[in-house]
Amino acid sequence: MKRRVILGTGGTIAGRSNRQSDNVGYVAGEVRVEDLMASVPALSSMCLEVEQLDQIDSKDMGFALWKRLAERVAHHVAREDVAGVVITHGTDTLEETAYFLERVLRPVKPVVITCAMRPSTALVPDGPQNLLDAVNAAGCVDLSGVVVVCAGLVHRAEHVAKVHSYRVDAFDSGDAGPMACVEEGEVRWFHPPQRTSVTSAGDTTLLHQVLAAEAMPRVDIVTSHADADGGMVRALLAASAVDAAHLPRGLVVAATGNGTVHRALEAALREAQQRGVRVIRATRCARGRVIPDAANPLHDSAGLSPVKARLALALDLLSE
Ligand code: SIN
């Protein structure tokens, strides 16, 4: 039996509250992975290895920890004796980490990110079952790439998004739907499994560029809404006239509906584009995508949500 490696980063799954009934007034990232594992007896008979990489509330996630995660995951998935990797993570930026790791690593082996909506001290914590499901998924030979396991469902990194601020089934894969579920330790597929190709996974160019970088190219997100006037974009442009470091390399607009942008904001974005800033349109709708339109000078996000479009553009800029 090959081993599975669990990398801890914090989150509510590792959260602690003073009262069992308190599912919101807790501190995230307090309980070590070994202690979380102790609450799941079924894990004691499995061949597991643990690394505590950090203990953060994932709202504070950033490039430094992403680099560390990318390096450790790359190291472990390259090991002959490792079947897959599990990452315990906060729910708040989990979809960003999942997308980042999938883009940078394209792992052939399963890299399963899991989480919880209730702290470990809750009356009925959801973390222990999620952790067990994630470890089982990480041992599934048909599973490939970065996925998220939460509330019994398996989501692909590209599609997954946090859609609820409180419920334990907080994640959704939009129009694509979850790819599978985990039932009694077994992965049951809703769609035929897609394997990451060995060729795409074998290319470590982007990983090396990420590991060599001090920071990601700056890409900001602005939202189009009623009365949007482009003031924030113009403020960035004005600040960059004083100090060029304020000029973002890219902007993602969380646009209305099928990628429409308030005309005042659009004018400001076109000015930014003329100053060399790359501008991408994603939709602020929870579901659907911006339908490609070759005639629109502001390119669409190829179906990615605003936060993932931000990462996609930053990684494109990094690799240019
Ligand atoms: C976090 O994202 O670290 C806190 C919130 C959560 O995990 O649900």
Short mmCIF file of C-alpha atoms and ligand atoms in Angstrom, two decimals:
data_model
loop_
_atom_site.label_atom_id
_atom_site.label_comp_id
_atom_site.label_asym_id
_atom_site.label_seq_id
_atom_site.Cartn_x
_atom_site.Cartn_y
_atom_site.Cartn_z
CA MET A 1 0.00 0.00 0.00
CA LYS A 2 1.48 3.38 -1.02
CA ARG A 3 1.44 6.18 1.49
CA ARG A 4 -0.50 9.44 1.44
CA VAL A 5 0.92 12.74 2.65
CA ILE A 6 -1.20 15.29 4.53
CA LEU A 7 -0.07 18.92 4.40
CA GLY A 8 -1.67 21.23 6.98
CA THR A 9 -2.20 24.93 6.32
CA GLY A 10 -4.83 25.86 8.95
CA GLY A 11 -8.43 27.00 8.33
CA THR A 12 -11.65 26.29 10.20
CA ILE A 13 -10.95 22.56 9.99
CA ALA A 14 -8.15 23.37 12.46
CA GLY A 15 -10.23 26.01 14.27
CA ARG A 16 -10.94 26.11 17.98
CA SER A 17 -13.80 27.79 19.83
CA ASN A 18 -14.46 28.14 23.58
CA ARG A 19 -18.03 26.88 23.21
CA GLN A 20 -19.24 23.75 21.41
CA SER A 21 -22.30 25.61 20.17
CA ASP A 22 -20.25 28.40 18.60
CA ASN A 23 -19.70 27.79 14.89
CA VAL A 24 -18.57 31.31 14.06
CA GLY A 25 -16.70 32.82 17.03
CA TYR A 26 -13.64 30.59 16.73
CA VAL A 27 -10.01 31.09 15.83
CA ALA A 28 -8.97 29.34 12.59
CA GLY A 29 -5.67 27.49 12.27
CA GLU A 30 -5.11 26.38 15.88
CA VAL A 31 -5.19 22.57 15.91
CA ARG A 32 -2.33 20.60 14.41
CA VAL A 33 -3.02 18.03 11.67
CA GLU A 34 -1.86 15.18 13.94
CA ASP A 35 -4.53 16.17 16.47
CA LEU A 36 -7.21 16.37 13.76
CA MET A 37 -6.20 12.89 12.65
CA ALA A 38 -6.58 11.58 16.18
CA SER A 39 -10.31 12.37 15.96
CA VAL A 40 -10.67 9.97 12.98
CA PRO A 41 -9.87 6.42 14.21
CA ALA A 42 -10.09 4.99 10.68
CA LEU A 43 -6.95 6.93 9.76
CA SER A 44 -4.83 5.15 12.38
CA SER A 45 -4.52 1.98 10.24
CA MET A 46 -3.50 3.88 7.10
CA CYS A 47 -0.01 4.64 5.90
CA LEU A 48 0.12 8.42 6.28
CA GLU A 49 2.76 11.09 6.59
CA VAL A 50 2.11 14.60 7.89
CA GLU A 51 3.69 18.03 7.40
CA GLN A 52 2.36 21.14 9.11
CA LEU A 53 3.22 23.86 6.58
CA ASP A 54 1.43 26.72 8.31
CA GLN A 55 -1.51 27.58 10.58
CA ILE A 56 -3.38 30.45 8.92
CA ASP A 57 -6.88 31.72 8.35
CA SER A 58 -7.03 31.33 4.58
CA LYS A 59 -8.32 34.89 4.13
CA ASP A 60 -4.63 35.73 4.61
CA MET A 61 -3.40 33.30 1.94
CA GLY A 62 -0.69 34.64 -0.33
CA PHE A 63 2.13 33.90 -2.72
CA ALA A 64 4.71 32.90 -0.08
CA LEU A 65 2.60 29.99 1.19
CA TRP A 66 1.47 29.06 -2.33
CA LYS A 67 5.12 28.75 -3.34
CA ARG A 68 5.81 26.55 -0.34
CA LEU A 69 2.77 24.40 -1.08
CA ALA A 70 3.71 24.06 -4.75
CA GLU A 71 7.23 22.99 -3.80
CA ARG A 72 6.11 20.45 -1.16
CA VAL A 73 3.34 18.98 -3.32
CA ALA A 74 5.73 18.68 -6.30
CA HIS A 75 8.24 16.94 -4.02
CA HIS A 76 5.73 14.42 -2.65
CA VAL A 77 3.90 13.57 -5.88
CA ALA A 78 7.28 12.80 -7.47
CA ARG A 79 7.91 10.11 -4.83
CA GLU A 80 7.42 6.51 -5.95
CA ASP A 81 6.03 5.53 -2.55
CA VAL A 82 3.33 8.25 -2.49
CA ALA A 83 -0.14 7.63 -3.92
CA GLY A 84 -1.49 11.13 -3.40
CA VAL A 85 -1.44 14.28 -1.29
CA VAL A 86 -4.11 15.84 0.95
CA ILE A 87 -4.05 19.52 1.92
CA THR A 88 -6.11 20.81 4.84
CA HIS A 89 -7.11 24.40 4.11
CA GLY A 90 -9.55 27.15 5.06
CA THR A 91 -12.64 27.40 2.90
CA ASP A 92 -12.36 31.12 2.13
CA THR A 93 -9.64 31.04 -0.52
CA LEU A 94 -9.58 27.30 -1.12
CA GLU A 95 -10.74 27.61 -4.74
CA GLU A 96 -7.85 29.98 -5.46
CA THR A 97 -5.26 27.61 -4.00
CA ALA A 98 -6.82 24.69 -5.91
CA TYR A 99 -6.67 26.58 -9.20
CA PHE A 100 -3.13 27.86 -8.54
CA LEU A 101 -1.78 24.37 -7.78
CA GLU A 102 -3.55 22.79 -10.73
CA ARG A 103 -2.14 25.39 -13.13
CA VAL A 104 1.37 25.27 -11.70
CA LEU A 105 1.73 21.51 -11.11
CA ARG A 106 -0.79 19.69 -13.34
CA PRO A 107 -0.20 16.62 -11.13
CA VAL A 108 -1.00 13.17 -12.48
CA LYS A 109 -1.52 11.87 -8.94
CA PRO A 110 -4.47 13.09 -6.84
CA VAL A 111 -3.91 16.25 -4.84
CA VAL A 112 -6.99 16.59 -2.65
CA ILE A 113 -7.75 19.81 -0.80
CA THR A 114 -10.18 19.57 2.08
CA CYS A 115 -11.63 21.87 4.70
CA ALA A 116 -14.49 22.36 7.14
CA MET A 117 -17.18 24.93 7.76
CA ARG A 118 -17.32 24.20 11.50
CA PRO A 119 -14.39 24.37 13.90
CA SER A 120 -12.91 21.17 15.32
CA THR A 121 -14.55 21.96 18.68
CA ALA A 122 -18.11 22.11 17.26
CA LEU A 123 -20.91 19.89 18.57
CA VAL A 124 -20.96 18.14 15.20
CA PRO A 125 -17.75 19.07 13.35
CA ASP A 126 -17.66 18.39 9.60
CA GLY A 127 -13.86 18.31 9.40
CA PRO A 128 -13.27 14.67 10.49
CA GLN A 129 -15.51 13.19 7.77
CA ASN A 130 -14.08 15.57 5.15
CA LEU A 131 -10.55 14.58 6.16
CA LEU A 132 -11.35 10.87 5.96
CA ASP A 133 -13.04 11.32 2.56
CA ALA A 134 -10.07 13.33 1.31
CA VAL A 135 -7.56 10.70 2.42
CA ASN A 136 -9.62 7.99 0.73
CA ALA A 137 -9.88 10.07 -2.45
CA ALA A 138 -6.12 10.62 -2.42
CA GLY A 139 -5.70 6.85 -2.63
CA CYS A 140 -8.00 6.49 -5.65
CA VAL A 141 -5.94 5.38 -8.66
CA ASP A 142 -8.45 6.81 -11.15
CA LEU A 143 -8.32 10.29 -9.62
CA SER A 144 -5.86 12.74 -11.11
CA GLY A 145 -5.07 16.43 -10.67
CA VAL A 146 -6.05 18.93 -7.99
CA VAL A 147 -9.54 18.39 -6.59
CA VAL A 148 -11.55 19.62 -3.62
CA VAL A 149 -13.40 17.22 -1.32
CA CYS A 150 -16.09 18.72 0.90
CA ALA A 151 -19.42 17.41 2.22
CA GLY A 152 -18.99 14.10 0.39
CA LEU A 153 -18.47 15.65 -3.05
CA VAL A 154 -15.39 15.86 -5.28
CA HIS A 155 -14.95 19.06 -7.30
CA ARG A 156 -12.46 19.87 -10.03
CA ALA A 157 -10.14 22.82 -9.28
CA GLU A 158 -11.22 24.70 -12.40
CA HIS A 159 -14.92 24.61 -11.51
CA VAL A 160 -15.14 24.73 -7.74
CA ALA A 161 -16.32 27.83 -5.87
CA LYS A 162 -17.43 28.57 -2.33
CA VAL A 163 -21.10 29.45 -2.67
CA HIS A 164 -22.34 29.53 0.92
CA SER A 165 -21.02 31.43 3.92
CA TYR A 166 -22.33 29.04 6.60
CA ARG A 167 -23.66 25.70 5.38
CA VAL A 168 -21.43 22.62 5.52
CA ASP A 169 -22.07 21.95 1.82
CA ALA A 170 -20.50 25.29 0.96
CA PHE A 171 -18.96 24.32 -2.39
CA ASP A 172 -20.38 24.00 -5.85
CA SER A 173 -19.03 23.32 -9.34
CA GLY A 174 -21.52 25.50 -11.21
CA ASP A 175 -22.81 24.23 -14.54
CA ALA A 176 -20.20 21.44 -14.62
CA GLY A 177 -21.41 19.88 -11.36
CA PRO A 178 -19.21 17.81 -9.02
CA MET A 179 -17.14 15.14 -10.72
CA ALA A 180 -17.72 12.41 -8.11
CA CYS A 181 -18.69 11.69 -4.54
CA VAL A 182 -17.02 9.71 -1.76
CA GLU A 183 -19.22 7.02 -0.22
CA GLU A 184 -17.91 4.75 2.56
CA GLY A 185 -14.37 5.42 1.43
CA GLU A 186 -15.01 4.74 -2.27
CA VAL A 187 -15.03 7.33 -5.04
CA ARG A 188 -18.18 7.06 -7.17
CA TRP A 189 -17.95 8.87 -10.49
CA PHE A 190 -20.70 11.07 -11.89
CA HIS A 191 -18.71 11.62 -15.11
CA PRO A 192 -16.01 9.34 -16.58
CA PRO A 193 -12.72 10.17 -14.81
CA GLN A 194 -10.41 12.51 -16.73
CA ARG A 195 -6.73 11.80 -16.22
CA THR A 196 -4.18 14.59 -16.31
CA SER A 197 -1.80 13.65 -19.11
CA VAL A 198 1.72 12.68 -18.13
CA THR A 199 3.02 15.09 -20.80
CA SER A 200 1.32 18.16 -19.34
CA ALA A 201 2.32 17.13 -15.82
CA GLY A 202 5.93 16.56 -16.86
CA ASP A 203 6.42 20.23 -17.78
CA THR A 204 7.91 21.93 -14.73
CA THR A 205 8.65 25.27 -16.44
CA LEU A 206 5.87 27.20 -14.69
CA LEU A 207 6.74 25.64 -11.31
CA HIS A 208 10.32 26.83 -11.66
CA GLN A 209 9.20 30.30 -12.71
CA VAL A 210 6.90 30.45 -9.66
CA LEU A 211 9.62 29.24 -7.29
CA ALA A 212 12.08 31.78 -8.67
CA ALA A 213 9.64 34.72 -8.40
CA GLU A 214 9.56 37.11 -5.42
CA ALA A 215 5.94 38.01 -6.10
CA MET A 216 3.22 37.38 -8.65
CA PRO A 217 2.71 40.08 -11.28
CA ARG A 218 0.15 42.44 -9.81
CA VAL A 219 -3.39 41.85 -11.10
CA ASP A 220 -6.32 43.58 -9.40
CA ILE A 221 -10.06 42.94 -9.59
CA VAL A 222 -12.65 45.70 -10.11
CA THR A 223 -16.39 45.18 -10.15
CA SER A 224 -18.88 46.64 -12.61
CA HIS A 225 -22.09 47.72 -10.87
CA ALA A 226 -24.77 50.40 -11.06
CA ASP A 227 -23.13 53.83 -10.87
CA ALA A 228 -19.62 52.37 -11.44
CA ASP A 229 -17.56 55.34 -12.60
CA GLY A 230 -14.08 53.92 -13.15
CA GLY A 231 -12.74 56.06 -10.27
CA MET A 232 -10.68 53.22 -8.78
CA VAL A 233 -9.04 52.42 -12.10
CA ARG A 234 -8.24 56.10 -12.73
CA ALA A 235 -6.87 56.43 -9.19
CA LEU A 236 -4.48 53.55 -9.95
CA LEU A 237 -3.45 55.18 -13.20
CA ALA A 238 -2.89 58.53 -11.46
CA ALA A 239 -0.88 56.90 -8.64
CA SER A 240 1.28 55.09 -11.17
CA ALA A 241 2.21 58.44 -12.76
CA VAL A 242 3.93 59.23 -9.43
CA ASP A 243 5.26 55.71 -8.74
CA ALA A 244 5.21 53.15 -11.56
CA ALA A 245 4.95 50.32 -8.99
CA HIS A 246 1.28 51.27 -8.52
CA LEU A 247 0.42 50.34 -12.09
CA PRO A 248 -1.03 46.81 -12.10
CA ARG A 249 0.14 44.54 -14.90
CA GLY A 250 -3.42 43.36 -15.27
CA LEU A 251 -7.00 44.06 -14.28
CA VAL A 252 -9.91 41.66 -14.12
CA VAL A 253 -13.33 43.20 -14.29
CA ALA A 254 -16.07 41.25 -12.52
CA ALA A 255 -18.57 42.25 -15.16
CA THR A 256 -22.35 42.10 -15.16
CA GLY A 257 -24.19 39.22 -16.88
CA ASN A 258 -22.51 38.08 -20.07
CA GLY A 259 -19.48 40.31 -19.53
CA THR A 260 -21.05 43.74 -19.88
CA VAL A 261 -19.29 46.67 -18.22
CA HIS A 262 -20.73 50.07 -17.16
CA ARG A 263 -19.70 52.48 -19.90
CA ALA A 264 -17.87 54.80 -17.47
CA LEU A 265 -15.84 51.91 -16.06
CA GLU A 266 -15.24 50.54 -19.55
CA ALA A 267 -13.78 53.89 -20.64
CA ALA A 268 -11.36 53.80 -17.67
CA LEU A 269 -10.42 50.19 -18.46
CA ARG A 270 -9.70 51.10 -22.07
CA GLU A 271 -7.41 53.89 -20.81
CA ALA A 272 -5.62 51.33 -18.65
CA GLN A 273 -5.33 49.01 -21.64
CA GLN A 274 -3.74 51.82 -23.65
CA ARG A 275 -1.19 52.18 -20.82
CA GLY A 276 -0.24 48.50 -21.32
CA VAL A 277 -2.43 46.97 -18.58
CA ARG A 278 -3.95 43.64 -19.63
CA VAL A 279 -7.71 43.65 -19.00
CA ILE A 280 -9.90 40.54 -18.75
CA ARG A 281 -13.69 40.31 -18.40
CA ALA A 282 -15.14 37.64 -16.10
CA THR A 283 -18.76 37.52 -15.01
CA ARG A 284 -19.84 38.37 -11.48
CA CYS A 285 -22.73 35.88 -11.92
CA ALA A 286 -22.39 32.78 -9.74
CA ARG A 287 -23.06 30.58 -12.78
CA GLY A 288 -22.38 30.74 -16.50
CA ARG A 289 -19.49 32.37 -18.33
CA VAL A 290 -18.71 35.30 -20.57
CA ILE A 291 -19.36 34.06 -24.09
CA PRO A 292 -16.28 34.73 -26.27
CA ASP A 293 -16.64 37.73 -28.60
CA ALA A 294 -13.63 38.29 -30.85
CA ALA A 295 -14.82 41.85 -31.58
CA ASN A 296 -14.61 42.93 -27.93
CA PRO A 297 -11.21 44.50 -27.15
CA LEU A 298 -11.55 43.39 -23.51
CA HIS A 299 -10.92 39.64 -23.67
CA ASP A 300 -13.07 37.16 -21.73
CA SER A 301 -11.84 34.91 -18.93
CA ALA A 302 -12.42 31.60 -20.75
CA GLY A 303 -15.09 30.65 -18.23
CA LEU A 304 -13.02 31.42 -15.13
CA SER A 305 -14.51 33.27 -12.17
CA PRO A 306 -12.98 36.69 -11.34
CA VAL A 307 -10.65 35.30 -8.62
CA LYS A 308 -9.40 32.49 -10.85
CA ALA A 309 -9.11 34.82 -13.87
CA ARG A 310 -6.86 37.01 -11.69
CA LEU A 311 -4.58 34.03 -11.05
CA ALA A 312 -4.65 32.85 -14.66
CA LEU A 313 -3.59 36.30 -15.89
CA ALA A 314 -0.90 36.67 -13.20
CA LEU A 315 0.55 33.25 -14.09
CA ASP A 316 0.44 34.08 -17.82
CA LEU A 317 2.29 37.33 -17.13
CA LEU A 318 4.82 35.49 -14.96
CA SER A 319 5.58 33.01 -17.70
CA GLU A 320 5.99 35.60 -20.51
C1 SIN B 1 -10.48 30.09 6.55
O1 SIN B 1 -10.75 30.18 5.35
O2 SIN B 1 -9.33 29.82 6.95
C2 SIN B 1 -11.52 30.35 7.59
C3 SIN B 1 -12.87 29.98 7.14
C4 SIN B 1 -13.06 28.51 6.89
O3 SIN B 1 -12.15 27.71 6.82
O4 SIN B 1 -14.25 28.14 6.73
#
